[in-house]
Short mmCIF file of C-alpha atoms and ligand atoms in Angstrom, two decimals:
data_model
loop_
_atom_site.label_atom_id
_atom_site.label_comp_id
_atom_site.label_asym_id
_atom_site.label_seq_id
_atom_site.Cartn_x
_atom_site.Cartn_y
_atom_site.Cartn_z
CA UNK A 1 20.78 63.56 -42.26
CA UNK A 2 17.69 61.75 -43.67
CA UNK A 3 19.77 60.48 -46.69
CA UNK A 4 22.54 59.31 -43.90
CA UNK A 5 20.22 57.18 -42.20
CA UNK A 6 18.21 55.99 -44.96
CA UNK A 7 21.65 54.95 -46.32
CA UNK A 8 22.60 53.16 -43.24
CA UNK A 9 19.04 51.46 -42.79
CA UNK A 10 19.54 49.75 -46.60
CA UNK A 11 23.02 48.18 -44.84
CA UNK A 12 21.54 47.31 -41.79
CA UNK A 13 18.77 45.74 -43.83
CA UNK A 14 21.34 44.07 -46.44
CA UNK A 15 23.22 42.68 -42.93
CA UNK A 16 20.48 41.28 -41.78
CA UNK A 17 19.71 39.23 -45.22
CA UNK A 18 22.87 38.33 -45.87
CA UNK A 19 22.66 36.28 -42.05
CA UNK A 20 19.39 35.29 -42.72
CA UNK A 21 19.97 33.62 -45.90
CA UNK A 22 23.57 32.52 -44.67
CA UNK A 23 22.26 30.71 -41.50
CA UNK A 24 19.28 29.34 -43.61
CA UNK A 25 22.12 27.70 -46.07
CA UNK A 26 24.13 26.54 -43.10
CA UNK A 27 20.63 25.28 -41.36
CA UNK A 28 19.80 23.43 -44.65
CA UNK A 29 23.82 22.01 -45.09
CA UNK A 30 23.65 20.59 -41.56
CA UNK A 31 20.38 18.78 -42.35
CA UNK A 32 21.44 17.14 -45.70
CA UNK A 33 24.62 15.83 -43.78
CA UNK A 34 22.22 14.45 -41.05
CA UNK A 35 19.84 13.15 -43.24
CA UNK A 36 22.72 11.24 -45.14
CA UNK A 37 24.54 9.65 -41.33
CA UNK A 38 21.06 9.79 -39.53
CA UNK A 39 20.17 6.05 -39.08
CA UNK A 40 16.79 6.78 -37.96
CA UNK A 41 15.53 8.24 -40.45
CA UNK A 42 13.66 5.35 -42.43
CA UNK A 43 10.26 6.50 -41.53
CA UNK A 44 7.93 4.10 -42.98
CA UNK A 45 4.81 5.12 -41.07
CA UNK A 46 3.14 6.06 -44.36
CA UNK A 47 3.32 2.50 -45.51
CA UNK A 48 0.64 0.00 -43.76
CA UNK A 49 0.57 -3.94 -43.83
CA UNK A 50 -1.70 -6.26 -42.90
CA UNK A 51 -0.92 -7.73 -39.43
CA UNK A 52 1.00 -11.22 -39.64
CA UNK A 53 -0.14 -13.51 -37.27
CA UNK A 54 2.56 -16.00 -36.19
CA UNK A 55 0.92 -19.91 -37.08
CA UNK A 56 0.46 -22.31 -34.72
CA UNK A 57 3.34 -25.36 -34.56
CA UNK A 58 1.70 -28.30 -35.74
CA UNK A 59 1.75 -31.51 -32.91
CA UNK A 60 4.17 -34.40 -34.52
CA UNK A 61 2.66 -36.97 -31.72
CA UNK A 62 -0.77 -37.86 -32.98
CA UNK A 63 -1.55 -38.90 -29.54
CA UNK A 64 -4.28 -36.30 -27.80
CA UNK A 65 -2.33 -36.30 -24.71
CA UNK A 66 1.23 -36.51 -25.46
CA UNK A 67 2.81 -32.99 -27.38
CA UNK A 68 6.29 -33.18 -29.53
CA UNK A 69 7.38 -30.01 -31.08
CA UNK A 70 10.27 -29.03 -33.04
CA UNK A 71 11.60 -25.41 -33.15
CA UNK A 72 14.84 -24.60 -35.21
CA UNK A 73 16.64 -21.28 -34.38
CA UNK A 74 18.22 -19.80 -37.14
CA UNK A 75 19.63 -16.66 -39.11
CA UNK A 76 17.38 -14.96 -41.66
CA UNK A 77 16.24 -12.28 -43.54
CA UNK A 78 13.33 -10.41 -43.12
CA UNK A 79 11.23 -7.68 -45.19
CA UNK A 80 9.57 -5.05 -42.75
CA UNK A 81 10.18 -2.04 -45.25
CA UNK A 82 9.42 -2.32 -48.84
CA UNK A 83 12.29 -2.92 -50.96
CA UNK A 84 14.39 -3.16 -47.87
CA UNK A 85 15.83 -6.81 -46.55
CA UNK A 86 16.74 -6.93 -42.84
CA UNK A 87 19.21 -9.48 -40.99
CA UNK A 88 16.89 -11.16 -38.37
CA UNK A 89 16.81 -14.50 -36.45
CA UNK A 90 13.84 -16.48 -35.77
CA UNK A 91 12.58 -19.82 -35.02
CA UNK A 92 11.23 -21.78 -37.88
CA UNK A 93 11.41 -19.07 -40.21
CA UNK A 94 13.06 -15.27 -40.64
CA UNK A 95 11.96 -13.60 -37.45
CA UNK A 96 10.16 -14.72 -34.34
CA UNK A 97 8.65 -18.02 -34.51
CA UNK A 98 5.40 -19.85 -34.07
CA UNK A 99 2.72 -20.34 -30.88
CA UNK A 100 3.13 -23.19 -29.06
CA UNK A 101 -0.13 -24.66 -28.04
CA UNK A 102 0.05 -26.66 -25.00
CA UNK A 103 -3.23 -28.51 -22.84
CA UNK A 104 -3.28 -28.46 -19.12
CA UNK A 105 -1.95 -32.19 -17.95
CA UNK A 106 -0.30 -32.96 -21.56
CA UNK A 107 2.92 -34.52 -21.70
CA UNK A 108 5.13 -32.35 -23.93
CA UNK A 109 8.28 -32.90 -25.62
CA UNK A 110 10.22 -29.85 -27.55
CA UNK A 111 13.41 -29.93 -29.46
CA UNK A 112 14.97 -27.06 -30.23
CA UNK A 113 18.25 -27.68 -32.65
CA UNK A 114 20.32 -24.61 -32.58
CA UNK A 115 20.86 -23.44 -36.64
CA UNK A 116 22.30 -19.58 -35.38
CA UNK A 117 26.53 -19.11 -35.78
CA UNK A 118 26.41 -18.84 -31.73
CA UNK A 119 24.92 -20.43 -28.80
CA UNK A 120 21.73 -19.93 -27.51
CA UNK A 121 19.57 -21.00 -24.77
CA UNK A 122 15.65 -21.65 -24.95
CA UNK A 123 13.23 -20.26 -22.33
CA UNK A 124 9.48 -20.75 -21.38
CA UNK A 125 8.76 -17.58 -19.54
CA UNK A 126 6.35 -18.49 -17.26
CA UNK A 127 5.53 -22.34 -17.33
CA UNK A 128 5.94 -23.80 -14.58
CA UNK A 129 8.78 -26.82 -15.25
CA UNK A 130 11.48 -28.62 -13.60
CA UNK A 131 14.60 -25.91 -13.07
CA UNK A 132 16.42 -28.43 -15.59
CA UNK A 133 13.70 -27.75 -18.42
CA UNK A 134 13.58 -24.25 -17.97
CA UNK A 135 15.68 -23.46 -20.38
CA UNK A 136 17.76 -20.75 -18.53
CA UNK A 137 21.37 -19.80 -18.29
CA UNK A 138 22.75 -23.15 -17.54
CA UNK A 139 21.37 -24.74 -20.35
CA UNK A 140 23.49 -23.58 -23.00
CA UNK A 141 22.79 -24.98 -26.83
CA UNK A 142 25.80 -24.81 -29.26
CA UNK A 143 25.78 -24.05 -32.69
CA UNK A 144 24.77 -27.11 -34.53
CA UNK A 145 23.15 -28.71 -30.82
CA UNK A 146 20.24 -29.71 -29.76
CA UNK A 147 17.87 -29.86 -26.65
CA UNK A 148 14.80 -31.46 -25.63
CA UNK A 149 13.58 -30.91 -22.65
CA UNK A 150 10.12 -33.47 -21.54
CA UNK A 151 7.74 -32.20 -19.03
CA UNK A 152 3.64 -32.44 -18.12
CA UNK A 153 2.06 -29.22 -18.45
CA UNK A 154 1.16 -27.98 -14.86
CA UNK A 155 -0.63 -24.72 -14.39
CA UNK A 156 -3.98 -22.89 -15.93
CA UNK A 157 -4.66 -21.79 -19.17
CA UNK A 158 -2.54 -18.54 -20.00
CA UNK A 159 -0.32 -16.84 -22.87
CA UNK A 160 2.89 -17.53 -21.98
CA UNK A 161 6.39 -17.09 -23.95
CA UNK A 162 9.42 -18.23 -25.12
CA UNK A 163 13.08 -16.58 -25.93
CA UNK A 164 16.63 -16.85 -25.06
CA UNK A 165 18.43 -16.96 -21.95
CA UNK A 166 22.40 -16.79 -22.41
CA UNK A 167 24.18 -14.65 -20.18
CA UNK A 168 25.11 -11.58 -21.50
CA UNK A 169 23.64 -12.40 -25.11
CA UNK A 170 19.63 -12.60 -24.51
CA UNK A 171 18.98 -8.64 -25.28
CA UNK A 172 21.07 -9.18 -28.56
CA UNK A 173 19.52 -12.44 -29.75
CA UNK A 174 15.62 -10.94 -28.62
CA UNK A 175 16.59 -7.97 -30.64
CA UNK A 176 17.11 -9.85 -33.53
CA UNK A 177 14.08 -11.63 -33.71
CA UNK A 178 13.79 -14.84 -31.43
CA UNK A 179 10.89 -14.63 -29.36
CA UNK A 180 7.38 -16.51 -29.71
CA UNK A 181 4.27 -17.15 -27.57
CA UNK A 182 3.02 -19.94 -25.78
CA UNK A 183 -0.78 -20.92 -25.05
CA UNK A 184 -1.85 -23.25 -22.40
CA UNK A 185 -5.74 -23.96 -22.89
CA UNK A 186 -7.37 -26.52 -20.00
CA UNK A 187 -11.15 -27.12 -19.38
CA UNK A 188 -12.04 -23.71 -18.03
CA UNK A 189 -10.73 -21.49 -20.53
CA UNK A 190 -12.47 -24.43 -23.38
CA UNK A 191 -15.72 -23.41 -21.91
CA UNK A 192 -15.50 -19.60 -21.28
CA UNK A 193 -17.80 -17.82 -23.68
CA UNK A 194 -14.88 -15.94 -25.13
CA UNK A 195 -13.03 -15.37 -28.78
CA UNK A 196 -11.33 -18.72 -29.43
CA UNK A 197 -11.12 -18.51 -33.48
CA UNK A 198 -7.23 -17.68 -33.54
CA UNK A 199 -6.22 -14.90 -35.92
CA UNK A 200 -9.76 -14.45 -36.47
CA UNK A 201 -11.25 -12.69 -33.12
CA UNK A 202 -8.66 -14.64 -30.57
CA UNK A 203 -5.25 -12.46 -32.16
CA UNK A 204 -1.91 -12.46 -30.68
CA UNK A 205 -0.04 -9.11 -30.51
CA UNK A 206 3.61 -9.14 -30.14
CA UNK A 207 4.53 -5.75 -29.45
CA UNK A 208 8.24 -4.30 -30.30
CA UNK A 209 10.48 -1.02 -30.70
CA UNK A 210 13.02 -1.31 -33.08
CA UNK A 211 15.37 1.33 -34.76
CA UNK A 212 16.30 0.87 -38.17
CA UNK A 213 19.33 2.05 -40.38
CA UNK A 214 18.73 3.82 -43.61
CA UNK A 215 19.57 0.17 -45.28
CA UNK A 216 16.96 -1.81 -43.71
CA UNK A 217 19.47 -3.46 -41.32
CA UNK A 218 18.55 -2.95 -37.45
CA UNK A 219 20.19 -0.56 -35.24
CA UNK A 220 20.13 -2.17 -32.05
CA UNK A 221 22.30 0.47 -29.93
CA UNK A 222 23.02 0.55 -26.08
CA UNK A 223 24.48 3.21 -24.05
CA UNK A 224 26.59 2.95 -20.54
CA UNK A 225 23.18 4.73 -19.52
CA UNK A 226 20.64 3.11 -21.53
CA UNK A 227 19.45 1.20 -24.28
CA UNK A 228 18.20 3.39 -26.80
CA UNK A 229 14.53 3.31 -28.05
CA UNK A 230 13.43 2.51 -30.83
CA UNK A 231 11.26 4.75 -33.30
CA UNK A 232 9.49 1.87 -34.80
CA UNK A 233 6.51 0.24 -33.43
CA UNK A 234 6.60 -3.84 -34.48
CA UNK A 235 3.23 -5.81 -34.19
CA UNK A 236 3.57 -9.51 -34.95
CA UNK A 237 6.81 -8.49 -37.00
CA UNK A 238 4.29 -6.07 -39.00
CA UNK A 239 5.19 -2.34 -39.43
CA UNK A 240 2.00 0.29 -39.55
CA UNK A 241 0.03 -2.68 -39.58
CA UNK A 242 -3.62 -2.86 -40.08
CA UNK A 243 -6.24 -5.73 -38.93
CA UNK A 244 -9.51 -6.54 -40.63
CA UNK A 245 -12.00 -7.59 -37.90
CA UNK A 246 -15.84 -7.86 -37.21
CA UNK A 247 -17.95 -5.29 -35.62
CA UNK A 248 -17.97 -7.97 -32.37
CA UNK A 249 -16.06 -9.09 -29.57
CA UNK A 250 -12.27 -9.23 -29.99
CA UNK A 251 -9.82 -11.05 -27.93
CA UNK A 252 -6.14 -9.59 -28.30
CA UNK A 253 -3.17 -11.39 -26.44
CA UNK A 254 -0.47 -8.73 -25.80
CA UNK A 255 2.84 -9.52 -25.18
CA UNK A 256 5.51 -6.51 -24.19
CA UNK A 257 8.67 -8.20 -26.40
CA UNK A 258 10.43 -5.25 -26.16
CA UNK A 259 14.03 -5.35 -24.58
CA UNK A 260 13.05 -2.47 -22.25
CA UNK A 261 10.40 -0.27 -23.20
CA UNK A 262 7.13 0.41 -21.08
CA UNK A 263 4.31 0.50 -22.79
CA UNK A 264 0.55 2.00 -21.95
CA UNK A 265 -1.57 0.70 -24.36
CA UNK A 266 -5.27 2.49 -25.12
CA UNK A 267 -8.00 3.06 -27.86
CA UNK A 268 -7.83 5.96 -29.90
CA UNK A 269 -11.46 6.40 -29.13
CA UNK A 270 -10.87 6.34 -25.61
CA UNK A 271 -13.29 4.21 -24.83
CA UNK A 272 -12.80 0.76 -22.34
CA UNK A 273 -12.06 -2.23 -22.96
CA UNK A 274 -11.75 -5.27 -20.72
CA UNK A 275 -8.55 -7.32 -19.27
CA UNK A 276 -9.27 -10.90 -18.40
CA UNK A 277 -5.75 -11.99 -18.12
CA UNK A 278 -2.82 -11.41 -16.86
CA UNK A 279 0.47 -13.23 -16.96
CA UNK A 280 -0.60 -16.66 -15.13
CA UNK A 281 -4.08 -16.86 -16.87
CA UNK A 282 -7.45 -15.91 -16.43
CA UNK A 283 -8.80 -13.29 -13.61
CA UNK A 284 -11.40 -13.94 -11.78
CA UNK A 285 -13.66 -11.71 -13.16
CA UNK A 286 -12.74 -9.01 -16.88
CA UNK A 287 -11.62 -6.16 -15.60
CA UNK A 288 -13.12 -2.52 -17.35
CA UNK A 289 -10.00 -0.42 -18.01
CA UNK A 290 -9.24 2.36 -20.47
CA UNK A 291 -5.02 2.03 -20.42
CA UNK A 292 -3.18 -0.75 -20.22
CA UNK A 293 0.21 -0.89 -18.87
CA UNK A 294 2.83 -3.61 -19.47
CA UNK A 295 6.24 -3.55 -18.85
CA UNK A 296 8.71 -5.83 -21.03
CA UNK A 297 7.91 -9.70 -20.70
CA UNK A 298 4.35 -8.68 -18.74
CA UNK A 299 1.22 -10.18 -20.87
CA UNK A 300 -2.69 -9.19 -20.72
CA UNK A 301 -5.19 -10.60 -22.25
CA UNK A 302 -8.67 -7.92 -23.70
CA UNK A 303 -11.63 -8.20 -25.06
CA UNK A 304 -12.47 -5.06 -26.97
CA UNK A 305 -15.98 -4.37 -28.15
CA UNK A 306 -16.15 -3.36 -31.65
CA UNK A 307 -19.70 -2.47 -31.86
CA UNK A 308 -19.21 0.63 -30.18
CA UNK A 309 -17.21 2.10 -32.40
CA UNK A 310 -18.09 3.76 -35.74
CA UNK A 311 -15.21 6.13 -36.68
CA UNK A 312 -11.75 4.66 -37.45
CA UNK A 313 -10.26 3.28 -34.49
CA UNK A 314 -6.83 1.76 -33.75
CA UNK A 315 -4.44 0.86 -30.97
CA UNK A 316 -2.03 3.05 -29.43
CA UNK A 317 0.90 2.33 -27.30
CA UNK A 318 2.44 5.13 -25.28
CA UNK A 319 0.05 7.71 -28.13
CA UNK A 320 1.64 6.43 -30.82
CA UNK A 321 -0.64 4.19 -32.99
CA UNK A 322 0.70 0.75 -33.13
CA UNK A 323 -1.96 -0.77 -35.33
CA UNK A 324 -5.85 -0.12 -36.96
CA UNK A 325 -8.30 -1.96 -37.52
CA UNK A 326 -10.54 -2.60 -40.58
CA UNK A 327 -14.16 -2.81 -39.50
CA UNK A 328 -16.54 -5.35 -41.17
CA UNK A 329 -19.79 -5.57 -40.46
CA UNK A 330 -21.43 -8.13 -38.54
CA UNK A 331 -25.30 -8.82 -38.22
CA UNK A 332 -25.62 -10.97 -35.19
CA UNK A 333 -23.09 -12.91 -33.15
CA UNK A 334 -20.95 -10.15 -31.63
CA UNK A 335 -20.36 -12.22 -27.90
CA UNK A 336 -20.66 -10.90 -25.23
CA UNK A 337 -18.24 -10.02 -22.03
CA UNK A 338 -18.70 -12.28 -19.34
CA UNK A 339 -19.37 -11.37 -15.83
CA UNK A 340 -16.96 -13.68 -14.23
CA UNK A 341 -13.78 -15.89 -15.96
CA UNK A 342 -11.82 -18.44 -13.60
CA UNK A 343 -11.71 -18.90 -9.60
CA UNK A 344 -8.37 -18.01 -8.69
CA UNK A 345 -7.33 -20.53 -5.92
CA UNK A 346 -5.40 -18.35 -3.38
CA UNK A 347 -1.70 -19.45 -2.85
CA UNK A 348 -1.97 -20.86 0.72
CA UNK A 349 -0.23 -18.84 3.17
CA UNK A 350 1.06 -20.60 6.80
CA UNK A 351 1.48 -19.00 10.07
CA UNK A 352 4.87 -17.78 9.84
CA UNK A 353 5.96 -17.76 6.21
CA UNK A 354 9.43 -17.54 5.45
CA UNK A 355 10.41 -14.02 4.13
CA UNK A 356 13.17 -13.00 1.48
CA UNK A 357 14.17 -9.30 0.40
CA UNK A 358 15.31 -8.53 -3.13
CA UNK A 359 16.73 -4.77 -3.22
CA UNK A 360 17.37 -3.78 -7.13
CA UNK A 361 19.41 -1.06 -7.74
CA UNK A 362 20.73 0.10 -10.96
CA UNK A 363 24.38 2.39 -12.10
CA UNK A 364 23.60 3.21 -15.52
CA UNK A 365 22.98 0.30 -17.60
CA UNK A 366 24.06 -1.78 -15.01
CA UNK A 367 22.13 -3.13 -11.89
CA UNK A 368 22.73 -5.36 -9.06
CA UNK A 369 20.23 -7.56 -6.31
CA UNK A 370 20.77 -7.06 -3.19
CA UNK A 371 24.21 -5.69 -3.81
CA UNK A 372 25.87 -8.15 -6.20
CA UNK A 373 26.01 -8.48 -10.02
CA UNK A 374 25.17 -12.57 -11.38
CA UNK A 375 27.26 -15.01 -11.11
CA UNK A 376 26.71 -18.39 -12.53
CA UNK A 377 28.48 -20.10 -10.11
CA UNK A 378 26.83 -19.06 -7.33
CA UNK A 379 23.38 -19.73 -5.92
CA UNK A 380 21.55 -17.04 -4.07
CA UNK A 381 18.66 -18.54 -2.40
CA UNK A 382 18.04 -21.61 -1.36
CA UNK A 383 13.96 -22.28 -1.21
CA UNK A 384 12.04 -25.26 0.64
CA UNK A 385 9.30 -27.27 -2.44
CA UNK A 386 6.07 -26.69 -1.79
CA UNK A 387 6.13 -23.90 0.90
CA UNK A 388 4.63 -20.61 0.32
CA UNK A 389 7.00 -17.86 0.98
CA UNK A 390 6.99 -13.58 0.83
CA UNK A 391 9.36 -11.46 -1.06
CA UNK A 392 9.69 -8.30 -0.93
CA UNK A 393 10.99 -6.66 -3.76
CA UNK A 394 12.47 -3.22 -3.75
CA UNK A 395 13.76 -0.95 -6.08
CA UNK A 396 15.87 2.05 -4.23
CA UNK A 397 16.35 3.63 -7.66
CA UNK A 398 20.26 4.09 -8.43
CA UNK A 399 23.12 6.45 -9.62
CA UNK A 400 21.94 8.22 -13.35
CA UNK A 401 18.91 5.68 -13.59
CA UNK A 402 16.63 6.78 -15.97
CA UNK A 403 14.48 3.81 -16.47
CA UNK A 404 11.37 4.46 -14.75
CA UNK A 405 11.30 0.96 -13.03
CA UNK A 406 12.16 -2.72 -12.73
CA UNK A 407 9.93 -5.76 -14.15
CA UNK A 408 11.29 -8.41 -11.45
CA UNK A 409 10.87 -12.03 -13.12
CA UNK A 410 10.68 -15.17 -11.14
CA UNK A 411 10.96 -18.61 -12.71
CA UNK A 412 9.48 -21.56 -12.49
CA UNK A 413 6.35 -20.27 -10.55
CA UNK A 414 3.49 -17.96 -11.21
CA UNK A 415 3.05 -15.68 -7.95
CA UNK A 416 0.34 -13.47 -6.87
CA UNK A 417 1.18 -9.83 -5.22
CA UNK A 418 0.10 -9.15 -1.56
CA UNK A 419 0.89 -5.03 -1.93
CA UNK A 420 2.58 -2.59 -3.63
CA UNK A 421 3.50 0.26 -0.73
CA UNK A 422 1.57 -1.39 1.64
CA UNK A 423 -2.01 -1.23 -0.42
CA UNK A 424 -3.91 -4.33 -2.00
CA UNK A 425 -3.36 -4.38 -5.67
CA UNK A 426 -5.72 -3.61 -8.42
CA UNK A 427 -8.04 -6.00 -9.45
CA UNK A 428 -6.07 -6.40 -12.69
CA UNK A 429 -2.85 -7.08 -11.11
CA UNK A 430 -4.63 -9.55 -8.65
CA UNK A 431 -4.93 -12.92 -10.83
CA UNK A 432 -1.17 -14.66 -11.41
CA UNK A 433 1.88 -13.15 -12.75
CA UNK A 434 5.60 -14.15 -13.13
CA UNK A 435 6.57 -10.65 -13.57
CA UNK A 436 5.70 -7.37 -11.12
CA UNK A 437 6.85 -4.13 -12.46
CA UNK A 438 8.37 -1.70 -9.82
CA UNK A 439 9.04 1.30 -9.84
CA UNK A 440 11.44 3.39 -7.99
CA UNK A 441 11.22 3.93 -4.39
CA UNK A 442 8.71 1.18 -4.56
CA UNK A 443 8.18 -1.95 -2.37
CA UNK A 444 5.95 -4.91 -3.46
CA UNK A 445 5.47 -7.87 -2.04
CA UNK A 446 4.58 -11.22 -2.99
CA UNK A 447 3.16 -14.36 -2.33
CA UNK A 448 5.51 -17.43 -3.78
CA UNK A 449 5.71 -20.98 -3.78
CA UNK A 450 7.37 -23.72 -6.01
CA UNK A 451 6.04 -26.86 -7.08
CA UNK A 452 9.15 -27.73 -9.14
CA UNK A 453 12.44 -28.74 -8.46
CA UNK A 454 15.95 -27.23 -9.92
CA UNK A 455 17.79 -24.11 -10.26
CA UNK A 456 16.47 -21.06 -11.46
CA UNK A 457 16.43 -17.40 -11.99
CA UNK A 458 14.92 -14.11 -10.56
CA UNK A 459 16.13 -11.27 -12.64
CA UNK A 460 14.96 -7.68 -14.26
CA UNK A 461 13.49 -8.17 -17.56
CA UNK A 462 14.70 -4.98 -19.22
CA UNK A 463 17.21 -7.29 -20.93
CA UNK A 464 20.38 -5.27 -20.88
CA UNK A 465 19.97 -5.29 -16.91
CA UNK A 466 19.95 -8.89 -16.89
CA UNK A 467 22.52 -9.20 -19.21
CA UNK A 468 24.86 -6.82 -17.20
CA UNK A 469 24.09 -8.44 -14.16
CA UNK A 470 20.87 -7.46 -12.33
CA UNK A 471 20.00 -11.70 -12.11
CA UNK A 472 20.24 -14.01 -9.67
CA UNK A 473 20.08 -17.64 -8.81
CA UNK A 474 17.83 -19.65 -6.40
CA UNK A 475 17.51 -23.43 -6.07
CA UNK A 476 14.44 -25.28 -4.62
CA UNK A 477 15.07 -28.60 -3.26
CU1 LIG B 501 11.55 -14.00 -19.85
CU2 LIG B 501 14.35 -15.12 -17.25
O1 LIG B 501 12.92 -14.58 -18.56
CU1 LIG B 502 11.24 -16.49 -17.28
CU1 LIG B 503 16.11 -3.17 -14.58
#
């Protein structure tokens, strides 16, 4: 009897090892294969590189008040990965392209000749130009073309951008690389006692997910539901990158690039730092903040203090660190935050302002406003010049959404926001902006006027929404 069940015990015993090992083999077989077909799985997070910081296009016109600027898109390659070469696009080099810096009241002129295999269009997010400068849908650029739009800069000092606008083709062509920053600098911002030494303690920081393929090569996928995420963090162009500053005052200009991520930026320490800007410029006052949220196209401006920190720090978007920082040390000099910025001149409102609903709604990857997809030929809204109108802008959600919200864009104007469900906004959300992230079940309004004539666009900035259809067209005359 004891034998018997000692006997059967050994089998039980061999059973059980022989499924063990066997599941362990088949475990280990199925990883190999995936590690072979995964496309992800470049994980280059061990690797760090210091930060590149895009230059500045030189001025051709050597008179102070007139601007001319030449930006040439074209095809590239690009290293992010050692030993790796990746197809990119950007302007004036391999991928995204150089900071425009414009003065309040110059006259600018900016060609852009169009060196890709396809058309393209050029857009300044956020500047406030004639609808026929704007560089939107309409203004196609063929292969081999160019276009130079003239305008006088208009509005306050801010970081503004720049990327292309061709229907059904901007996610793809931002993906790749073209994308770049604008600054407008005017007499207020000149005399602000804050960071002005670019890529010294005034850096720009272009944030980006990407995916990459085993090979280097991007792996820019979409869904019907979604586009997909990437697992890379890009700074500048710059994976894992690193940043060598002084113990002082920094001044970092973010820019979400991203085709459709979110992203909550913080320190690792925790500690605050302080937004002075927001899309349109300056606030009126920095505001003290430990997270930062920006959804794609949205731009802040901080000033983090680097004397308070004495263990390695670095910045993290959505907990994932995005880049560190090098401390060196710095004797005197470190700035100082100032207790007010800009006066924000209120967007006069009449008596009985004209009022405008935009309902989003999404299906998947697709999304409509107020109920129909974009068409080119068709203009949405008409808008009086000069008179200050509210929108509300609603976002009912949708059938299998699973982005967590809407950035609503409006061209040609920088707006300010009268409520989000009915309560004031925050103090950082209450300077200028061009974009107003909303979530779902949400209802902001705003405050809008137009100085500028022409046709333009209001549209979702997670790019594969406007590119399948959640856009629309308004003309002020
Ligand atoms: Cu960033 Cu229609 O724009
Ligand atoms: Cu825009
Ligand atoms: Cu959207």
């Amino acid at each position: 009897m004891a034998r018997r069940s000692n006997r059967t015990a050994l089998i039980l015993f061999l059973v059980a090892l022989i499924i063990i090992t066997g599941s362990f083999l088949v475990i280990l077989a199925i990883n190999l294969f995936k590690g072979e077909n995964d496309k992800g799985s470049v994980n280059p997070a061990v690797l760090g590189y210091e930060l590149k910081i895009p230059q500045i296009l030189e001025d051709l016109n050597p008179d102070l008040n007139v601007a001319e600027y030449v930006l040439e898109a074209k095809e590239g390659e690009s290293q992010f990965i050692e030993g790796l070469m990746t197809n990119t696009s950007g302007y004036n080099g391999s991928y995204l392209g150089p900071v425009l810096k414009l003065r309040k009241g110059e006259k600018v002129s900016i060609t852009l000749k169009n060196s890709l295999n396809v058309s393209t269009t050029i857009h300044w997010h956020g500047l406030i130009v004639d609808g026929e400068d704007d560089g939107g849908p309409n203004q196609g650029i063929n292969p081999g073309e160019s276009w130079t739009p003239e305008f006088v800069v208009d509005q306050n000092a801010a970081t503004l951008w720049y990327h292309p606008h061709l229907m059904g083709e901007t996610a793809d062509q931002v993906y790749q690389g073209l994308s770049g920053l604008i600054f407008i600098e005017d007499e207020v911002s000149d005399k602000l006692n804050i960071p002005h030494d670019y890529g010294v303690n005034d850096i720009p920081l272009i944030v980006q997910d990407r995916n990459f393929n085993s090979d280097g090569s991007f792996d820019y996928q979409v869904s019907m539901m979604d586009p997909v995420p990437g697992n890379v963090m890009l700074v500048n162009g710059t994976i894992s990158p690193y940043l060598n500053v002084k113990e002082g005052i920094v001044r970092f200009r973010i820019l979400n690039a991203s085709n459709s991520e979110n992203f909550e930026f913080r320190l690792s320490n925790g500690e605050n730092f302080y937004q002075i800007a927001s899309d349109g410029g300056l606030l009126s006052a920095p505001v003290k903040q430990r997270r930062l949220f920006l959804a794609p196209s949205e731009r802040a401006e901080i000033l983090v203090d680097f004397r308070a920190s004495k263990e390695p720090l670095s910045l993290l978007a959505n907990g994932i660190e995005v880049l560190s920082f090098n401390l060196e040390e710095m004797k005197t000099d470190y700035g100082v935050i100032p207790e007010t910025l800009a006066v924000i001149e209120d967007i006069p409102l009449g008596s009985s302002p004209n009022e405008r609903n935009f309902v989003m709604q999404s299906m998947g990857i697709n999304g409509t406003i107020n109920g129909k997809y974009f068409d080119m030929n068709r203009i949405d809204e008409t808008v009086k010049l000069g008179e200050t109108e509210i929108w509300t802008i609603s976002n009912v959600g949708g059938m299998m959404q699973t982005s967590a919200g809407h950035p609503f864009h409006v061209h040609g104007t920088q707006f300010q926001i009268l409520s989000r469900d009915g309560q004031k906004p925050s103090l950082a959300e209450s300077g200028f902006k061009d974009t107003v992230f909303v979530r779902a079940g949400e209802e902001v309004k705003i405050k809008v006027r137009f100085t500028h004539k022409g046709v333009y666009m209001y549209h979702c900035h997670i790019l594969e929404h406007e590119d399948n259809g959640m856009m629309g067209q308004f003309i002020v005359e």
